[in-house]
Short mmCIF file of C-alpha atoms and ligand atoms in Angstrom, two decimals:
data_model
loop_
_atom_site.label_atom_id
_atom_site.label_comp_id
_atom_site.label_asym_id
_atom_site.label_seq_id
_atom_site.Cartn_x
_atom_site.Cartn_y
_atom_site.Cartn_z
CA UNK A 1 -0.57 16.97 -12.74
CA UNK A 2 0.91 20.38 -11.09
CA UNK A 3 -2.21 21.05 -8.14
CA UNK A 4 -2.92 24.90 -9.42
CA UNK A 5 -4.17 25.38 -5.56
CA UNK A 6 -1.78 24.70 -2.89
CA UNK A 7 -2.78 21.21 -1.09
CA UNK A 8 -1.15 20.41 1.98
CA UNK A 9 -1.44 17.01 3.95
CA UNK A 10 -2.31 17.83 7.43
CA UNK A 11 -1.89 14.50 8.82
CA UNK A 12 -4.24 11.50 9.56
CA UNK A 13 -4.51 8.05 11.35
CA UNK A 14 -3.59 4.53 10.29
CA UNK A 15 -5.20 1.64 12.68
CA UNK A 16 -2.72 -1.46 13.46
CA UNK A 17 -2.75 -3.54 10.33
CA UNK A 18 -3.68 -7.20 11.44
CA UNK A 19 -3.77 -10.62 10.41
CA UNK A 20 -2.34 -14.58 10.56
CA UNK A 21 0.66 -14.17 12.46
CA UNK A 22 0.01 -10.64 14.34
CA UNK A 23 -0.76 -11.30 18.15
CA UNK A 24 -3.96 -9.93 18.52
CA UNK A 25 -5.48 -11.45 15.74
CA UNK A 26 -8.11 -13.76 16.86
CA UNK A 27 -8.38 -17.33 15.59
CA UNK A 28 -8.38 -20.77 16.59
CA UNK A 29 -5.56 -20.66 18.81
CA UNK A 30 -5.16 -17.42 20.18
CA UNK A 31 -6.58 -17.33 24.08
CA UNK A 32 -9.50 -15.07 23.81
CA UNK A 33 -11.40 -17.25 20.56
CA UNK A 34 -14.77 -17.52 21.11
CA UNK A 35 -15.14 -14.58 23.59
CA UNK A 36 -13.50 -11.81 20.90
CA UNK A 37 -14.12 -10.99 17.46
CA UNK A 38 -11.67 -9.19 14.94
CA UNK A 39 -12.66 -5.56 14.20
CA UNK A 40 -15.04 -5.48 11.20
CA UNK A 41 -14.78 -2.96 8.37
CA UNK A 42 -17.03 -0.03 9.75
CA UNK A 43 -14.94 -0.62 12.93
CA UNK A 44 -11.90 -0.33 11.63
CA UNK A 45 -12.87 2.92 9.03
CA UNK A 46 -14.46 4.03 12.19
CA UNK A 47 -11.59 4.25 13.45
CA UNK A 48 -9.48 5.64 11.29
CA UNK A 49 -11.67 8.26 10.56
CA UNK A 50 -12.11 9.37 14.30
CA UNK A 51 -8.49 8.90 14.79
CA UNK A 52 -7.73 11.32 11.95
CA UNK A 53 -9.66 14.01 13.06
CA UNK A 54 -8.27 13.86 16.78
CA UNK A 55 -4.55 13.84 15.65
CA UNK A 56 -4.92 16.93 12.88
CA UNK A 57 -7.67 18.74 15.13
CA UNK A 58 -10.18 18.95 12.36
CA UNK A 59 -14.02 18.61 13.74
CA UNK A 60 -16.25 15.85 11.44
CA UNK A 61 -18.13 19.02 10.65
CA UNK A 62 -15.15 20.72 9.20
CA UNK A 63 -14.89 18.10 6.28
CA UNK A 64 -16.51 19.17 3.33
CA UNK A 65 -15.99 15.81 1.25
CA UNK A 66 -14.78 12.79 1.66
CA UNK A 67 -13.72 9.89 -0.38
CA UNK A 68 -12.99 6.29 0.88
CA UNK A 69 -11.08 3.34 -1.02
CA UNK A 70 -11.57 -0.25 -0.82
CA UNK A 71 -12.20 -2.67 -3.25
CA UNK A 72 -13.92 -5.85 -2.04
CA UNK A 73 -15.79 -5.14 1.01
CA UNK A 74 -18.65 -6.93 -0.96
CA UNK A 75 -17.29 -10.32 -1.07
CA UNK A 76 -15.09 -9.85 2.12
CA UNK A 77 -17.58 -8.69 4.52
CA UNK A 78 -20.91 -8.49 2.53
CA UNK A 79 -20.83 -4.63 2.58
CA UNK A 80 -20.61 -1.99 -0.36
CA UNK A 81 -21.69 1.30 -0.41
CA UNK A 82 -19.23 2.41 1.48
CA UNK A 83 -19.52 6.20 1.40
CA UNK A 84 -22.79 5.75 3.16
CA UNK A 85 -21.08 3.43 5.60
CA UNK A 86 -18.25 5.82 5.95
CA UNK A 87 -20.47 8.64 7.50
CA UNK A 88 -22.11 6.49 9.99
CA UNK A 89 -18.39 7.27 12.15
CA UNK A 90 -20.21 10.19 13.46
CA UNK A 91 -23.21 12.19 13.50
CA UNK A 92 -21.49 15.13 12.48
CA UNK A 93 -20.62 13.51 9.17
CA UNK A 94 -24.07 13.10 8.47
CA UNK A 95 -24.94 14.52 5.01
CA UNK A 96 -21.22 15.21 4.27
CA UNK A 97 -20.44 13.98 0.37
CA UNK A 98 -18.81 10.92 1.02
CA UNK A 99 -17.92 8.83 -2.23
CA UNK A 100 -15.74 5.57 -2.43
CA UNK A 101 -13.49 4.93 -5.03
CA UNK A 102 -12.23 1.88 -6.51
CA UNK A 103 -8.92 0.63 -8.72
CA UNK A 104 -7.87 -2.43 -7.28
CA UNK A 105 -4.81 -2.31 -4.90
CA UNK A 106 -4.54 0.92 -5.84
CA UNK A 107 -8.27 2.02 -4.68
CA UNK A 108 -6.60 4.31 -1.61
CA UNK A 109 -4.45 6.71 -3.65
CA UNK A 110 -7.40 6.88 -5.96
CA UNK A 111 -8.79 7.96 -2.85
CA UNK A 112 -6.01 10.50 -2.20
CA UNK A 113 -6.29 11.84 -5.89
CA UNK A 114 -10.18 12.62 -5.47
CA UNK A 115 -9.74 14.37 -2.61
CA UNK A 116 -6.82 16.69 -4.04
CA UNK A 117 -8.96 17.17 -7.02
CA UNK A 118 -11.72 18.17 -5.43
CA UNK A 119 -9.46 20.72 -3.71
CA UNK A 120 -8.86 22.48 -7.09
CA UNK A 121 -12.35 22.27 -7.53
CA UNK A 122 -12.38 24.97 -5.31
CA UNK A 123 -13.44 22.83 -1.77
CA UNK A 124 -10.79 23.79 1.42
CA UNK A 125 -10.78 20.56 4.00
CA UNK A 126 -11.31 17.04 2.39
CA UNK A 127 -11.05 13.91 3.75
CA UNK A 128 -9.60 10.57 2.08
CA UNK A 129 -9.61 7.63 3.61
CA UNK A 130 -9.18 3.52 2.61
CA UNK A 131 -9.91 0.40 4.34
CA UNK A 132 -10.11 -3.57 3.99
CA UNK A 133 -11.20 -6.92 5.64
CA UNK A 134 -9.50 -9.61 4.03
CA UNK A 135 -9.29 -12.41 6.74
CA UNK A 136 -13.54 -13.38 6.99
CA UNK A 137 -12.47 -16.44 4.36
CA UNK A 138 -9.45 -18.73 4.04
CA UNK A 139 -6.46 -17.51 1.95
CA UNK A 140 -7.23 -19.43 -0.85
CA UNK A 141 -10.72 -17.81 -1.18
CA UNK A 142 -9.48 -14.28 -0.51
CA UNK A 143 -7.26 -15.27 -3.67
CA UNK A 144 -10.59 -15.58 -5.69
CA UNK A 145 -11.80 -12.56 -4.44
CA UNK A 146 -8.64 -10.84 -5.67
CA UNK A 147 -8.55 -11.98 -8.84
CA UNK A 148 -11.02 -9.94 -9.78
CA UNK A 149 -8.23 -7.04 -9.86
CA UNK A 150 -6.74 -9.51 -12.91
CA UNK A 151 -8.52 -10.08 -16.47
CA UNK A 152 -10.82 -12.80 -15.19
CA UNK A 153 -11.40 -14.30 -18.62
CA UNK A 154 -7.98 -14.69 -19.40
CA UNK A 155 -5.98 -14.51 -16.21
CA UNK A 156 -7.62 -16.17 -13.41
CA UNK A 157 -7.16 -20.16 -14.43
CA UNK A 158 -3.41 -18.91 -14.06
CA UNK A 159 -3.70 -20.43 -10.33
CA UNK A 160 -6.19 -20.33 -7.40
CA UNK A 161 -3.59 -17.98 -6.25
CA UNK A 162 -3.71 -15.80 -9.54
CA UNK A 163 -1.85 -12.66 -8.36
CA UNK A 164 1.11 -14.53 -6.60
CA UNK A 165 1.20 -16.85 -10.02
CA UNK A 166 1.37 -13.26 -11.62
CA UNK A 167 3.85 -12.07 -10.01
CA UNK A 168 5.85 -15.35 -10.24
CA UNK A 169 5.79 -14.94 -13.90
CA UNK A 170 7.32 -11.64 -13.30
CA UNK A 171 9.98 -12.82 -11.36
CA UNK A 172 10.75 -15.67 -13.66
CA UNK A 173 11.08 -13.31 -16.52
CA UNK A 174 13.17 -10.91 -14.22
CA UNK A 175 15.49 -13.40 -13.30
CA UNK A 176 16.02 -15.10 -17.04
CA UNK A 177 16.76 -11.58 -18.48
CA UNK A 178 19.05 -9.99 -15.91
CA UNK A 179 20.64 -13.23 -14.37
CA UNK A 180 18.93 -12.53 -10.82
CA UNK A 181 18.70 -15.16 -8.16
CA UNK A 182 16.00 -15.66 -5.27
CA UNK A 183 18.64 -14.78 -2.88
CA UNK A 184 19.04 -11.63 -4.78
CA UNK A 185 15.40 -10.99 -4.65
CA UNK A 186 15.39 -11.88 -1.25
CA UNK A 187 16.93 -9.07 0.20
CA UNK A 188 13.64 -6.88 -0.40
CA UNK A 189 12.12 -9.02 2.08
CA UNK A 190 14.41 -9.28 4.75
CA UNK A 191 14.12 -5.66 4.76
CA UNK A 192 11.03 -5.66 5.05
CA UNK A 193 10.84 -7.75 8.13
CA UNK A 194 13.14 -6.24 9.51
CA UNK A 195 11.45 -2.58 9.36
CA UNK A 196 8.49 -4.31 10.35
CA UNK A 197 9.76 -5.40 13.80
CA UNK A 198 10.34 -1.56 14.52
CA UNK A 199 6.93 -0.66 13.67
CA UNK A 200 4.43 -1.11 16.23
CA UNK A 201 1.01 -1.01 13.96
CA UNK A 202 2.92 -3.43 11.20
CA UNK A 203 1.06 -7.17 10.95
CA UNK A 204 4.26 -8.36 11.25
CA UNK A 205 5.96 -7.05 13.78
CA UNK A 206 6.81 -9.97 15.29
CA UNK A 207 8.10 -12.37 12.88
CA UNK A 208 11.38 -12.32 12.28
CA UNK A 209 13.32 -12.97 8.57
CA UNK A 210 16.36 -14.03 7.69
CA UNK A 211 18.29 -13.99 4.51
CA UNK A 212 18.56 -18.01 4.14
CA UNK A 213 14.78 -18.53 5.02
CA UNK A 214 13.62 -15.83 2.83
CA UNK A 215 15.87 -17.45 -0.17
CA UNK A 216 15.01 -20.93 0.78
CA UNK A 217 11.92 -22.72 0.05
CA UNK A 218 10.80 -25.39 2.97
CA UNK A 219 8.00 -26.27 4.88
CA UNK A 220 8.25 -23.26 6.96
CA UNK A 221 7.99 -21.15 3.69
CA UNK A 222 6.49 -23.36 1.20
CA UNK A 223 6.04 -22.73 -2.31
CA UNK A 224 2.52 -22.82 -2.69
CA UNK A 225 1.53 -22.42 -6.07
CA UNK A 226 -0.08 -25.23 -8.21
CA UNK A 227 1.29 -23.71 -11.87
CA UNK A 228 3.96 -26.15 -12.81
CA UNK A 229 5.86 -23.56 -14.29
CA UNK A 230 5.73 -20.58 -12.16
CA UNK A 231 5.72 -22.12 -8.44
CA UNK A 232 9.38 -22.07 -8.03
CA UNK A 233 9.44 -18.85 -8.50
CA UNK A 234 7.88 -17.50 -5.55
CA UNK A 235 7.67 -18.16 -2.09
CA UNK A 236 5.16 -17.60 1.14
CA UNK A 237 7.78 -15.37 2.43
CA UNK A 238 7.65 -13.03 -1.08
CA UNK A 239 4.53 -12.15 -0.72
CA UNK A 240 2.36 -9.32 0.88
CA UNK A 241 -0.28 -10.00 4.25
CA UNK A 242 -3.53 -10.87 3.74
CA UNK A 243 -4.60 -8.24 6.43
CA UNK A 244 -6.99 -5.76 7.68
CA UNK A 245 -6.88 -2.21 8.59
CA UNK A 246 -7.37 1.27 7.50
CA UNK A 247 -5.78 4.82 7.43
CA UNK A 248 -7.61 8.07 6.64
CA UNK A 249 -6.31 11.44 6.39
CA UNK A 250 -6.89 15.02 5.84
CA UNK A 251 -6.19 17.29 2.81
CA UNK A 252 -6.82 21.14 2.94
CA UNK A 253 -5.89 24.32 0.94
CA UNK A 254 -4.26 27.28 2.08
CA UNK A 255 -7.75 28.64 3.27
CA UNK A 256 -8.43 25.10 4.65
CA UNK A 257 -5.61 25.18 7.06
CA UNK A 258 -7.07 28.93 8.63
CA UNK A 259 -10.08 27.13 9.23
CA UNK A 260 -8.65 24.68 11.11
CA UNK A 261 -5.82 26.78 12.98
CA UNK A 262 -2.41 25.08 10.79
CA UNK A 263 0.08 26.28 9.23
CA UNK A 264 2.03 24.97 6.01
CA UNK A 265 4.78 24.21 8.18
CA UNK A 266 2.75 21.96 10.13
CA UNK A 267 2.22 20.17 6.97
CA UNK A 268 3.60 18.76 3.93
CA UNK A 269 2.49 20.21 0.02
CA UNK A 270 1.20 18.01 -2.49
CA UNK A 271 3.68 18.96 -5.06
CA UNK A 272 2.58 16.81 -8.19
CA UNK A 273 1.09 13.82 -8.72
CA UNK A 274 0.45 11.07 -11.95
CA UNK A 275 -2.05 8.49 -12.71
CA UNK A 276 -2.32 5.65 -15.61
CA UNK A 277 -4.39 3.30 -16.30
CA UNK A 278 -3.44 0.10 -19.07
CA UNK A 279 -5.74 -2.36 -20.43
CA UNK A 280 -6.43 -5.49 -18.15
CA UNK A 281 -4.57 -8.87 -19.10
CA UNK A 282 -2.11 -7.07 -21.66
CA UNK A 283 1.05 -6.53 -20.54
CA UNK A 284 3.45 -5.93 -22.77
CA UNK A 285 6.98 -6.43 -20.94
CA UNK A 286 6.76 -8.64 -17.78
CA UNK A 287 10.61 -7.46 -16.96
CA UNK A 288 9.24 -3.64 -16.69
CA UNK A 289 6.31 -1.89 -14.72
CA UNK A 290 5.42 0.46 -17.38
CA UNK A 291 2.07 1.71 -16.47
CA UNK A 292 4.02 2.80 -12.77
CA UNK A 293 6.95 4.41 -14.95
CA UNK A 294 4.49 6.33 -17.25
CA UNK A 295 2.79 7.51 -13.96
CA UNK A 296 5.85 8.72 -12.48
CA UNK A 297 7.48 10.10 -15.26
CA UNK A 298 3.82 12.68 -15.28
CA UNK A 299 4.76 13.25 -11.84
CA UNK A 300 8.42 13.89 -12.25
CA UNK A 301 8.04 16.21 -15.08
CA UNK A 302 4.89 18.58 -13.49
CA UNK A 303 6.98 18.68 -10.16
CA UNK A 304 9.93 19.40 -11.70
CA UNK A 305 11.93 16.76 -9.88
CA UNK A 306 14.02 13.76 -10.98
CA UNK A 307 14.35 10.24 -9.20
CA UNK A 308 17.65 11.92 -7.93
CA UNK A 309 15.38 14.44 -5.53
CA UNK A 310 13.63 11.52 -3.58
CA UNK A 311 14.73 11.20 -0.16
CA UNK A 312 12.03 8.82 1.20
CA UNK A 313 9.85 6.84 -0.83
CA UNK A 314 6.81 4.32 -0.49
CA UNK A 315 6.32 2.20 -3.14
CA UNK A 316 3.75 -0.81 -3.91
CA UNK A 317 5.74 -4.17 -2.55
CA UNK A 318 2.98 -6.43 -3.39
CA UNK A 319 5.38 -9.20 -3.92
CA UNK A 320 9.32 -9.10 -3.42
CA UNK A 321 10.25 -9.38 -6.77
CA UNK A 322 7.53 -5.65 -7.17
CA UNK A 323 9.68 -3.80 -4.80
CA UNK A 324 12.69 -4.47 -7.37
CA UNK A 325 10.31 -3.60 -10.85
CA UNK A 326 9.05 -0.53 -8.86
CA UNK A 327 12.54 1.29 -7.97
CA UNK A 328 13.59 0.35 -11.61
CA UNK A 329 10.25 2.04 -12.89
CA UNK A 330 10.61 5.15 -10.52
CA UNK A 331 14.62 5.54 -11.74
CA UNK A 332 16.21 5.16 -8.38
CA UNK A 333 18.07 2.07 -10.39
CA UNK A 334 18.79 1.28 -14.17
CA UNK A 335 16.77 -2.03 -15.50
CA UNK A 336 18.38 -4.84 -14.02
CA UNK A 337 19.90 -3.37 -11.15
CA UNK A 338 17.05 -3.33 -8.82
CA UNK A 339 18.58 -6.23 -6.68
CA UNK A 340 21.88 -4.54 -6.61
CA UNK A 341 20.05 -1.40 -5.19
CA UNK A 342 18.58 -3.14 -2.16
CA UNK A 343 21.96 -5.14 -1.83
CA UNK A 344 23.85 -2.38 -1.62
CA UNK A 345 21.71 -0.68 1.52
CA UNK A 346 20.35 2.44 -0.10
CA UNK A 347 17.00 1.71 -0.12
CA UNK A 348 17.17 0.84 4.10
CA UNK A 349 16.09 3.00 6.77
CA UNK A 350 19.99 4.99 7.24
CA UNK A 351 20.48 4.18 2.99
CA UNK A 352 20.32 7.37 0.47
CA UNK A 353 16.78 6.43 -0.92
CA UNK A 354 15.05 4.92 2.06
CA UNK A 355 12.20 2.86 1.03
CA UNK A 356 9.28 1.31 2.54
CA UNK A 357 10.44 2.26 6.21
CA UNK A 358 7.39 1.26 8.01
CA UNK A 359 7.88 -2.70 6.42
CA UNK A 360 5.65 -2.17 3.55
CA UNK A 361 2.93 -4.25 2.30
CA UNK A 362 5.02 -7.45 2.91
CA UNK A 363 5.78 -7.12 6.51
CA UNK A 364 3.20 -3.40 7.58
CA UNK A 365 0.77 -5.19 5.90
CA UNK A 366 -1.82 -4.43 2.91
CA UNK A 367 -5.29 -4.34 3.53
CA UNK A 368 -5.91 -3.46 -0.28
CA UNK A 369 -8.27 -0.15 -0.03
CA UNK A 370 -5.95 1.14 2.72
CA UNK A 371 -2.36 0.64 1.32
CA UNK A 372 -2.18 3.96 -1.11
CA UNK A 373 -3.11 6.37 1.96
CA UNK A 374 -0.86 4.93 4.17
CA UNK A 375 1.44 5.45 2.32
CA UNK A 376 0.90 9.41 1.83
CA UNK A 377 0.42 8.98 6.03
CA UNK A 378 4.01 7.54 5.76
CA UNK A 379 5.45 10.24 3.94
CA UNK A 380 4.01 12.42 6.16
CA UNK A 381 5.01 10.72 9.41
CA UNK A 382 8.52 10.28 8.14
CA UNK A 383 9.23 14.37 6.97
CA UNK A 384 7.51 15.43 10.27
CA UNK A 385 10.00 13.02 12.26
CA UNK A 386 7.02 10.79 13.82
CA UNK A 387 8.37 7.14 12.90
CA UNK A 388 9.74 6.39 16.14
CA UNK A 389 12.36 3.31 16.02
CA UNK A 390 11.89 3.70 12.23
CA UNK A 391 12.62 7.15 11.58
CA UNK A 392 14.92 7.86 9.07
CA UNK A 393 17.95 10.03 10.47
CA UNK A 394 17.23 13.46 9.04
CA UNK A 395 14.01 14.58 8.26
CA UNK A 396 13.66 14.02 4.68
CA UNK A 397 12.49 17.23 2.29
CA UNK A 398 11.09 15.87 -0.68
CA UNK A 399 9.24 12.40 -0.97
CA UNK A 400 7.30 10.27 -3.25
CA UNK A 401 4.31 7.41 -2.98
CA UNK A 402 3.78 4.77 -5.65
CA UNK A 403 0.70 2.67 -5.29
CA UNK A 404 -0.09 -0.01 -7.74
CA UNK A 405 -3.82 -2.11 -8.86
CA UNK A 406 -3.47 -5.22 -10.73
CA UNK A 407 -0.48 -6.48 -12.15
CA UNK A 408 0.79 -2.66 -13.26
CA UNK A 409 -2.43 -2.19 -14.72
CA UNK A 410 -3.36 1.37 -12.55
CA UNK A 411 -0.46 3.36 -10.86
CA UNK A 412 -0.98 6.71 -9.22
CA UNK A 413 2.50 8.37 -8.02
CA UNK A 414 2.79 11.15 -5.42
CA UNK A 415 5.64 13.23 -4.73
CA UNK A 416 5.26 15.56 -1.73
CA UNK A 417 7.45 18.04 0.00
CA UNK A 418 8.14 19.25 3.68
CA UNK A 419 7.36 22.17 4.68
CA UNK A 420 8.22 22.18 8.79
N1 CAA B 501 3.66 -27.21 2.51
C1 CAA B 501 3.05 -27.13 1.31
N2 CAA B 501 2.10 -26.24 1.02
C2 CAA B 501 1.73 -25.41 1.97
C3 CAA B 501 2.30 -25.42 3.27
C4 CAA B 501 3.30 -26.39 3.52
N3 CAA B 501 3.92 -26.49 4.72
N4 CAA B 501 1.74 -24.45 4.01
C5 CAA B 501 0.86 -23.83 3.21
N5 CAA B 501 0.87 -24.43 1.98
C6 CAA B 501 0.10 -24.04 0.81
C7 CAA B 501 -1.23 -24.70 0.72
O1 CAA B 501 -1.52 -24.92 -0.65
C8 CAA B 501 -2.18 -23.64 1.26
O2 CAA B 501 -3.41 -23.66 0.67
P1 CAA B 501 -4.60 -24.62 1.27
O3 CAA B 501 -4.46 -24.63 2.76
O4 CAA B 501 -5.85 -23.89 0.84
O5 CAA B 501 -4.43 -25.90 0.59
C9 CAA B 501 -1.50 -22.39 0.78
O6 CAA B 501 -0.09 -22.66 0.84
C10 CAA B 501 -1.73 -21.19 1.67
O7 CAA B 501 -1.52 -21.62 2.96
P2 CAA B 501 -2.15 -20.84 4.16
O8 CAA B 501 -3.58 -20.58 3.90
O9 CAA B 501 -1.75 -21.51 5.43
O10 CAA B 501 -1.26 -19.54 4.01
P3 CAA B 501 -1.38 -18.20 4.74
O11 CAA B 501 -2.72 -17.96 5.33
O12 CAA B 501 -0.18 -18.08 5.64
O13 CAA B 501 -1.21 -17.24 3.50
C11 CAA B 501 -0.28 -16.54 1.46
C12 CAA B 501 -0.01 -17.16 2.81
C13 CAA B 501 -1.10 -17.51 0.62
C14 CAA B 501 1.03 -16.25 0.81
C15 CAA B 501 -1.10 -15.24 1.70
O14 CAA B 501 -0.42 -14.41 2.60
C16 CAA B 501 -1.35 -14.48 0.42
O15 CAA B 501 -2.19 -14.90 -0.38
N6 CAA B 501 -0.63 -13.35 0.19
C17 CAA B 501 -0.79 -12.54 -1.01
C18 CAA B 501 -1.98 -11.63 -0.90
C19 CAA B 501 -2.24 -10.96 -2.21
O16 CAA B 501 -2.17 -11.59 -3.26
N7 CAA B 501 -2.58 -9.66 -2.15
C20 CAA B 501 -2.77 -8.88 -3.34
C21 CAA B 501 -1.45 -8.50 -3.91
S1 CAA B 501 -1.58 -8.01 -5.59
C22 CAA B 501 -1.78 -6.32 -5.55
O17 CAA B 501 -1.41 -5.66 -4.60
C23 CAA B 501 -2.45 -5.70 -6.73
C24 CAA B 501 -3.94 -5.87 -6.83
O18 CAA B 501 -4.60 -4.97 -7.37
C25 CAA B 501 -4.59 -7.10 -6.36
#
């Protein structure tokens, strides 16, 4: 889809993204357990929602609509209708539409889409936000709870941990077809780590990865899966945080930003965007994220733009082994030569396609319902030069966001350009 009204991103919040292993999470060990609690869900959207309207200078009262993404809070913190808790961040939002939106992982660019469609449907200054608690229950049970983005029938006896069993399979099929190793694989995540240290909101900021113990399996990065056939195929260190946070941003049209006193150079365009959905528990080629490459190849075509244009790029790093099926499905590599990409430093912070600057959802974190709009915040932060020890050198022009539900089963690709 081409937006036939302008939309511009004005800019937004995203909270620190926290967890096991971040500093000022609070469990067992950490000094102030027992006297402090983790934020909860409202706290956190809370938040984000304040914080976005402080940093773009948009009043609550300003925001005609808003939609909000997350897809648990139910099981995670006994909490769903979430538009109605959405408004409670201030009295001004009272009465404002506010309507959440749900596709798995990819629940926050869902988010981002309803808010630039209701742009075209003729509103000025929308709101989309996203946001997840996913640390109230053990790992294991969070893994239950998010297997409900797979086919439960058929998928979830996979493993108690069905979506890292899912994405083993993927990497097992990646590596028997194109000869890849773990090592090879690998290299997505010490990336990722190591963007993550520069990032002062990422969950991971301080953990620090290495090449040999992101290859290596061991007790300090077990395998941890109980599927005979797919556990040595992925390791603790492959896979995305268990974490919670939120982000929340604001979209407007061109007689959105008078209202609010902006510019399109203060912001950057929406300049096409693609969504697909495929059937639950049927995919076809575990080698190849089709649904993603159906979704971008919409978003290509109505933006006129190739995978060539893309000079900064978010995409949906679930596991390591999705980082590599994603940059083969957007066309920054040829099938089979996703490894080779990352080995070859394009896709880091200085490289020609920089991806996932912040330390995506491996090392920044992925509170599910938030992931998709920080990743349009990313974009944004990135082309306005606002990533600090991060930043890529130039601002980039032209930039795209791939967030991902399920195992490829709904993809919704942005591409976006700079305006400032
Ligand atoms: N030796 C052997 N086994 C060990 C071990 C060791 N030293 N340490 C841990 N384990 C095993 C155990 O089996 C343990 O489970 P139990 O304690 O319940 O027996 C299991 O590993 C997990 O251990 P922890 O609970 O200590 O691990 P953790 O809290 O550090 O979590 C993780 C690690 C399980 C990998 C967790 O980070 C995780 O589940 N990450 C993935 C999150 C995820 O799947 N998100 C969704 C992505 S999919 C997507 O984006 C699309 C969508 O729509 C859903």
């Amino acid at each position: 889809m081409k937006p036939n009204r302008k939309v511009y991103v004005v800019g937004g919040d995203i909270t620190t993204f926290i967890g096991k292993n971040h500093p000022d999470f609070i469990w067992k060990r950490h000094p102030d357990f027992g006297t402090k609690e983790n934020p909860t869900l409202e706290e956190l959207t809370t938040k984000a929602i304040l914080g976005a309207c402080e940093k773009t200078g948009v009043k609550p009262e300003q925001i005609q609509r808003g939609y909000i993404g997350n897809f648990a809070g139910e099981l995670f913190s006994n909490q769903g209708h979430m538009g109605a808790m959405a408004v409670r961040a201030h009295e001004s939002l009272r009465g404002t539409p506010f309507i959440r939106v749900e596709g798995a992982c990819a629940s926050g660019a869902l988010a981002v889409v309803g808010a630039i469609e209701s742009l075209q449907a003729g509103l000025d200054i929308v709101m989309a936000t996203g946001s997840e608690v996913q640390t109230t229950v053990s790992a294991r049970e969070g893994a239950g709870y998010l297997a409900r983005a797979s086919h439960w029938e058929t998928e979830r006896e996979i493993d108690d941990f069905t979506f890292p069993a899912m994405f083993a399979r993927r990497a097992k099929h990646y590596k028997e077809a194109y000869g890849a190793t773990d090592a090879d694989i690998a290299h997505v995540t010490v990336k990722a780590y190591s963007n993550g240290n520069k990032n002062p909101l990422a969950h991971m900021r301080t953990v620090e990865m290495t090449l040999e113990n992101a290859s290596t399996p061991g007790d300090r990065n077990p395998q941890f899966l109980k599927n005979e056939d797919l556990r040595e195929h992925l390791k603790v260190s492959d896979c995305s945080q268990v974490s919670d946070g939120a982000a929340a941003l604001i979209l407007a049209t061109e007689e959105g930003l008078k209202k609010i006193g902006k510019t399109p150079a203060d912001c950057i365009e929406v300049t096409s965007y693609g969504v697909a959905t495929s059937p639950l528990g049927d995919v076809d080629d575990f080698t190849f994220m089709g649904n993603t490459h159906k979704a971008a190849t919409e978003a290509y075509a109505d933006g006129e733009l190739s995978a060539q244009d893309i000079q900064i790029c978010e995409v949906h790093d679930c596991f390591a082994i999705a980082e590599v099926l994603m940059t083969e499905a957007l066309g920054f590599a040829e099938r089979g030569k996703g490894t080779d990409l990352v080995k070859s430093g394009a896709t880091a912070i200085d490289g020609s396609i920089p991806v996932n600057t912040g330390g995506g959802l491996i090392a920044f974190g992925h509170p599910v319902g938030a992931t998709g709009v920080k990743q349009t915040l990313e974009i944004f932060r990135q082309m306005k030069g606002q990533c600090g020890d991060y930043q890529v050198p130039n601002k980039p022009q032209i930039g795209l966001s791939a967030n991902m539900g399920g195992d490829d089963r709904t993809s919704v690709v942005i591409t976006y350009k700079n305006l400032g």
